[in-house]
């Protein structure tokens, strides 16, 4: 416990998440739990783990990955996914508004399309239409290297095409 009190946490980059599509009329409570557990509940627990340290040192950045659909608040066959990612955005932006005076900032990254991953390629998406993960990494790096007074609260990353 004493060692945990000495921990310095400057940044949380939350990339955990899941995606599933289903017809809104066929969604079940289990589907709802799965989407919110993967996308929002994991973020909540990660924030609760680092927030005491950030508040104590009066400095920190919490960056979470939402989704382009959440930025637009829509998506066919993605109601639960979109709702869970919109919750991620609302949570991080609310944290920013509440805690920026205490030195803790929030930033939401919105991939505006599918990210080039093995799973997305296996699903049949072409790499040309997807977002290069290096673009995501560069955007995260940009947000992390801004001065404290430069509150970058939202970043949208688009495919090259």
PDB file of C-alpha atoms in Angstrom:
ATOM      1  CA  UNK A   1       0.000   0.000   0.000  1.00  0.00           C
ATOM      2  CA  UNK A   2       2.797   2.456   0.815  1.00  0.00           C
ATOM      3  CA  UNK A   3       4.323   1.836  -2.616  1.00  0.00           C
ATOM      4  CA  UNK A   4       1.004   2.634  -4.295  1.00  0.00           C
ATOM      5  CA  UNK A   5       0.907   5.992  -2.530  1.00  0.00           C
ATOM      6  CA  UNK A   6       4.215   6.884  -4.198  1.00  0.00           C
ATOM      7  CA  UNK A   7       2.968   6.175  -7.714  1.00  0.00           C
ATOM      8  CA  UNK A   8       3.021   9.112 -10.131  1.00  0.00           C
ATOM      9  CA  UNK A   9       0.396   8.863 -12.829  1.00  0.00           C
ATOM     10  CA  UNK A  10       0.467  11.563 -15.494  1.00  0.00           C
ATOM     11  CA  UNK A  11      -1.611  10.031 -18.268  1.00  0.00           C
ATOM     12  CA  UNK A  12      -4.323   7.455 -18.803  1.00  0.00           C
ATOM     13  CA  UNK A  13      -4.859   6.380 -22.410  1.00  0.00           C
ATOM     14  CA  UNK A  14      -7.918   4.127 -22.444  1.00  0.00           C
ATOM     15  CA  UNK A  15      -8.195   2.099 -25.635  1.00  0.00           C
ATOM     16  CA  UNK A  16     -10.235  -0.826 -24.324  1.00  0.00           C
ATOM     17  CA  UNK A  17     -13.465  -1.413 -26.155  1.00  0.00           C
ATOM     18  CA  UNK A  18     -15.642  -3.699 -28.199  1.00  0.00           C
ATOM     19  CA  UNK A  19     -17.908  -3.484 -31.217  1.00  0.00           C
ATOM     20  CA  UNK A  20     -20.981  -5.495 -32.063  1.00  0.00           C
ATOM     21  CA  UNK A  21     -23.860  -4.909 -34.406  1.00  0.00           C
ATOM     22  CA  UNK A  22     -27.430  -6.002 -33.881  1.00  0.00           C
ATOM     23  CA  UNK A  23     -30.897  -4.852 -34.769  1.00  0.00           C
ATOM     24  CA  UNK A  24     -32.192  -2.492 -32.090  1.00  0.00           C
ATOM     25  CA  UNK A  25     -35.408  -4.511 -31.804  1.00  0.00           C
ATOM     26  CA  UNK A  26     -33.460  -7.711 -31.126  1.00  0.00           C
ATOM     27  CA  UNK A  27     -30.985  -6.303 -28.576  1.00  0.00           C
ATOM     28  CA  UNK A  28     -31.061  -7.963 -25.184  1.00  0.00           C
ATOM     29  CA  UNK A  29     -30.102  -6.797 -21.701  1.00  0.00           C
ATOM     30  CA  UNK A  30     -27.020  -9.021 -22.062  1.00  0.00           C
ATOM     31  CA  UNK A  31     -26.069  -7.148 -25.259  1.00  0.00           C
ATOM     32  CA  UNK A  32     -26.467  -3.854 -23.398  1.00  0.00           C
ATOM     33  CA  UNK A  33     -24.292  -5.035 -20.515  1.00  0.00           C
ATOM     34  CA  UNK A  34     -21.623  -6.361 -22.865  1.00  0.00           C
ATOM     35  CA  UNK A  35     -21.307  -3.078 -24.771  1.00  0.00           C
ATOM     36  CA  UNK A  36     -21.334  -0.861 -21.682  1.00  0.00           C
ATOM     37  CA  UNK A  37     -19.016  -3.180 -19.730  1.00  0.00           C
ATOM     38  CA  UNK A  38     -16.454  -3.213 -22.551  1.00  0.00           C
ATOM     39  CA  UNK A  39     -16.640   0.452 -23.506  1.00  0.00           C
ATOM     40  CA  UNK A  40     -17.739   2.451 -20.471  1.00  0.00           C
ATOM     41  CA  UNK A  41     -17.310   0.360 -17.321  1.00  0.00           C
ATOM     42  CA  UNK A  42     -13.655  -0.401 -18.124  1.00  0.00           C
ATOM     43  CA  UNK A  43     -13.043   3.332 -18.523  1.00  0.00           C
ATOM     44  CA  UNK A  44     -14.786   4.115 -15.244  1.00  0.00           C
ATOM     45  CA  UNK A  45     -12.622   1.646 -13.319  1.00  0.00           C
ATOM     46  CA  UNK A  46      -9.409   2.827 -14.980  1.00  0.00           C
ATOM     47  CA  UNK A  47     -10.245   6.458 -14.145  1.00  0.00           C
ATOM     48  CA  UNK A  48     -11.073   5.591 -10.557  1.00  0.00           C
ATOM     49  CA  UNK A  49      -7.688   3.910 -10.300  1.00  0.00           C
ATOM     50  CA  UNK A  50      -5.646   6.903 -11.513  1.00  0.00           C
ATOM     51  CA  UNK A  51      -7.746   9.877 -10.459  1.00  0.00           C
ATOM     52  CA  UNK A  52      -6.624  10.046  -6.806  1.00  0.00           C
ATOM     53  CA  UNK A  53      -2.980  10.228  -7.961  1.00  0.00           C
ATOM     54  CA  UNK A  54      -3.715  12.897 -10.584  1.00  0.00           C
ATOM     55  CA  UNK A  55      -5.699  15.012  -8.126  1.00  0.00           C
ATOM     56  CA  UNK A  56      -2.985  14.725  -5.500  1.00  0.00           C
ATOM     57  CA  UNK A  57      -0.307  15.936  -7.929  1.00  0.00           C
ATOM     58  CA  UNK A  58      -2.711  18.465  -9.523  1.00  0.00           C
ATOM     59  CA  UNK A  59      -1.835  17.221 -12.992  1.00  0.00           C
ATOM     60  CA  UNK A  60      -3.027  14.569 -15.403  1.00  0.00           C
ATOM     61  CA  UNK A  61      -4.626  13.767 -18.725  1.00  0.00           C
ATOM     62  CA  UNK A  62      -7.319  11.172 -19.302  1.00  0.00           C
ATOM     63  CA  UNK A  63      -7.671  10.254 -22.965  1.00  0.00           C
ATOM     64  CA  UNK A  64     -10.312   7.810 -24.129  1.00  0.00           C
ATOM     65  CA  UNK A  65     -11.216   6.414 -27.510  1.00  0.00           C
ATOM     66  CA  UNK A  66     -14.831   6.867 -28.497  1.00  0.00           C
ATOM     67  CA  UNK A  67     -16.161   6.396 -32.036  1.00  0.00           C
ATOM     68  CA  UNK A  68     -17.082   8.555 -34.992  1.00  0.00           C
ATOM     69  CA  UNK A  69     -20.643   7.252 -34.783  1.00  0.00           C
ATOM     70  CA  UNK A  70     -20.863   8.541 -31.218  1.00  0.00           C
ATOM     71  CA  UNK A  71     -19.699  11.958 -32.395  1.00  0.00           C
ATOM     72  CA  UNK A  72     -22.619  11.927 -34.812  1.00  0.00           C
ATOM     73  CA  UNK A  73     -24.965  10.188 -32.342  1.00  0.00           C
ATOM     74  CA  UNK A  74     -26.131   7.650 -34.894  1.00  0.00           C
ATOM     75  CA  UNK A  75     -25.356   4.389 -36.594  1.00  0.00           C
ATOM     76  CA  UNK A  76     -27.588   1.744 -38.163  1.00  0.00           C
ATOM     77  CA  UNK A  77     -27.539  -1.590 -36.309  1.00  0.00           C
ATOM     78  CA  UNK A  78     -25.209  -0.028 -33.758  1.00  0.00           C
ATOM     79  CA  UNK A  79     -27.551   1.529 -31.199  1.00  0.00           C
ATOM     80  CA  UNK A  80     -25.926  -0.074 -28.151  1.00  0.00           C
ATOM     81  CA  UNK A  81     -22.397   0.422 -29.454  1.00  0.00           C
ATOM     82  CA  UNK A  82     -23.100   4.058 -30.305  1.00  0.00           C
ATOM     83  CA  UNK A  83     -24.750   4.664 -26.934  1.00  0.00           C
ATOM     84  CA  UNK A  84     -21.825   3.135 -25.045  1.00  0.00           C
ATOM     85  CA  UNK A  85     -19.268   5.155 -27.019  1.00  0.00           C
ATOM     86  CA  UNK A  86     -21.336   8.332 -26.566  1.00  0.00           C
ATOM     87  CA  UNK A  87     -21.221   7.595 -22.823  1.00  0.00           C
ATOM     88  CA  UNK A  88     -17.419   7.399 -23.065  1.00  0.00           C
ATOM     89  CA  UNK A  89     -17.355  10.848 -24.690  1.00  0.00           C
ATOM     90  CA  UNK A  90     -19.782  12.398 -22.209  1.00  0.00           C
ATOM     91  CA  UNK A  91     -17.901  10.943 -19.242  1.00  0.00           C
ATOM     92  CA  UNK A  92     -14.477  12.188 -20.351  1.00  0.00           C
ATOM     93  CA  UNK A  93     -15.748  15.647 -21.329  1.00  0.00           C
ATOM     94  CA  UNK A  94     -17.584  15.940 -18.000  1.00  0.00           C
ATOM     95  CA  UNK A  95     -14.423  14.956 -16.136  1.00  0.00           C
ATOM     96  CA  UNK A  96     -12.565  17.647 -18.070  1.00  0.00           C
ATOM     97  CA  UNK A  97     -15.135  20.319 -17.235  1.00  0.00           C
ATOM     98  CA  UNK A  98     -15.209  19.329 -13.569  1.00  0.00           C
ATOM     99  CA  UNK A  99     -11.514  18.797 -12.919  1.00  0.00           C
ATOM    100  CA  UNK A 100      -9.578  21.103 -15.256  1.00  0.00           C
ATOM    101  CA  UNK A 101      -9.348  23.672 -12.433  1.00  0.00           C
ATOM    102  CA  UNK A 102      -7.621  20.938 -10.392  1.00  0.00           C
ATOM    103  CA  UNK A 103      -5.126  20.157 -13.167  1.00  0.00           C
ATOM    104  CA  UNK A 104      -6.827  17.059 -14.611  1.00  0.00           C
ATOM    105  CA  UNK A 105      -7.804  17.305 -18.261  1.00  0.00           C
ATOM    106  CA  UNK A 106      -9.840  15.037 -20.505  1.00  0.00           C
ATOM    107  CA  UNK A 107      -9.605  14.334 -24.216  1.00  0.00           C
ATOM    108  CA  UNK A 108     -11.772  12.177 -26.471  1.00  0.00           C
ATOM    109  CA  UNK A 109     -10.339  10.644 -29.616  1.00  0.00           C
ATOM    110  CA  UNK A 110     -12.873   9.834 -32.332  1.00  0.00           C
ATOM    111  CA  UNK A 111     -11.756   7.400 -35.051  1.00  0.00           C
ATOM    112  CA  UNK A 112     -13.999   8.457 -37.945  1.00  0.00           C
ATOM    113  CA  UNK A 113     -14.113   5.009 -39.477  1.00  0.00           C
ATOM    114  CA  UNK A 114     -12.777   1.523 -38.966  1.00  0.00           C
ATOM    115  CA  UNK A 115      -9.211   1.100 -37.763  1.00  0.00           C
ATOM    116  CA  UNK A 116      -6.875  -1.145 -39.744  1.00  0.00           C
ATOM    117  CA  UNK A 117      -6.672  -4.192 -37.470  1.00  0.00           C
ATOM    118  CA  UNK A 118      -6.342  -7.901 -38.233  1.00  0.00           C
ATOM    119  CA  UNK A 119      -9.950  -8.425 -37.086  1.00  0.00           C
ATOM    120  CA  UNK A 120     -11.248  -5.748 -39.470  1.00  0.00           C
ATOM    121  CA  UNK A 121      -9.239  -7.187 -42.344  1.00  0.00           C
ATOM    122  CA  UNK A 122     -10.600 -10.669 -41.543  1.00  0.00           C
ATOM    123  CA  UNK A 123     -14.089  -9.134 -41.619  1.00  0.00           C
ATOM    124  CA  UNK A 124     -13.436  -8.154 -45.233  1.00  0.00           C
ATOM    125  CA  UNK A 125     -12.650  -4.459 -44.890  1.00  0.00           C
ATOM    126  CA  UNK A 126      -9.928  -3.226 -47.231  1.00  0.00           C
ATOM    127  CA  UNK A 127      -6.903  -1.572 -45.686  1.00  0.00           C
ATOM    128  CA  UNK A 128      -7.266   1.366 -48.079  1.00  0.00           C
ATOM    129  CA  UNK A 129     -10.576   2.390 -46.502  1.00  0.00           C
ATOM    130  CA  UNK A 130      -9.440   2.071 -42.880  1.00  0.00           C
ATOM    131  CA  UNK A 131      -7.590   4.358 -40.503  1.00  0.00           C
ATOM    132  CA  UNK A 132      -3.903   3.575 -40.166  1.00  0.00           C
ATOM    133  CA  UNK A 133      -3.151   2.849 -36.471  1.00  0.00           C
ATOM    134  CA  UNK A 134      -0.069   5.045 -36.799  1.00  0.00           C
ATOM    135  CA  UNK A 135      -2.409   7.985 -37.403  1.00  0.00           C
ATOM    136  CA  UNK A 136      -4.190   7.147 -34.170  1.00  0.00           C
ATOM    137  CA  UNK A 137      -0.841   6.962 -32.346  1.00  0.00           C
ATOM    138  CA  UNK A 138       0.284  10.314 -33.770  1.00  0.00           C
ATOM    139  CA  UNK A 139      -2.987  11.917 -32.678  1.00  0.00           C
ATOM    140  CA  UNK A 140      -2.606  10.531 -29.165  1.00  0.00           C
ATOM    141  CA  UNK A 141       0.971  11.812 -29.126  1.00  0.00           C
ATOM    142  CA  UNK A 142      -0.259  15.239 -30.223  1.00  0.00           C
ATOM    143  CA  UNK A 143      -2.769  15.412 -27.375  1.00  0.00           C
ATOM    144  CA  UNK A 144      -0.224  14.204 -24.822  1.00  0.00           C
ATOM    145  CA  UNK A 145       2.395  16.757 -25.781  1.00  0.00           C
ATOM    146  CA  UNK A 146       0.220  19.888 -25.623  1.00  0.00           C
ATOM    147  CA  UNK A 147       1.006  22.326 -22.836  1.00  0.00           C
ATOM    148  CA  UNK A 148      -1.319  22.186 -19.837  1.00  0.00           C
ATOM    149  CA  UNK A 149      -3.055  25.391 -20.918  1.00  0.00           C
ATOM    150  CA  UNK A 150      -3.819  23.963 -24.369  1.00  0.00           C
ATOM    151  CA  UNK A 151      -6.944  21.983 -23.604  1.00  0.00           C
ATOM    152  CA  UNK A 152      -7.375  19.624 -26.535  1.00  0.00           C
ATOM    153  CA  UNK A 153     -10.672  18.028 -25.582  1.00  0.00           C
ATOM    154  CA  UNK A 154     -11.615  16.288 -28.834  1.00  0.00           C
ATOM    155  CA  UNK A 155      -9.676  14.876 -31.771  1.00  0.00           C
ATOM    156  CA  UNK A 156     -11.162  13.294 -34.898  1.00  0.00           C
ATOM    157  CA  UNK A 157      -8.978  10.940 -36.934  1.00  0.00           C
ATOM    158  CA  UNK A 158     -10.039  10.172 -40.504  1.00  0.00           C
ATOM    159  CA  UNK A 159      -8.984   7.493 -42.998  1.00  0.00           C
ATOM    160  CA  UNK A 160      -6.444   8.699 -45.564  1.00  0.00           C
ATOM    161  CA  UNK A 161      -8.895   8.084 -48.406  1.00  0.00           C
TER     162      UNK A 161
END
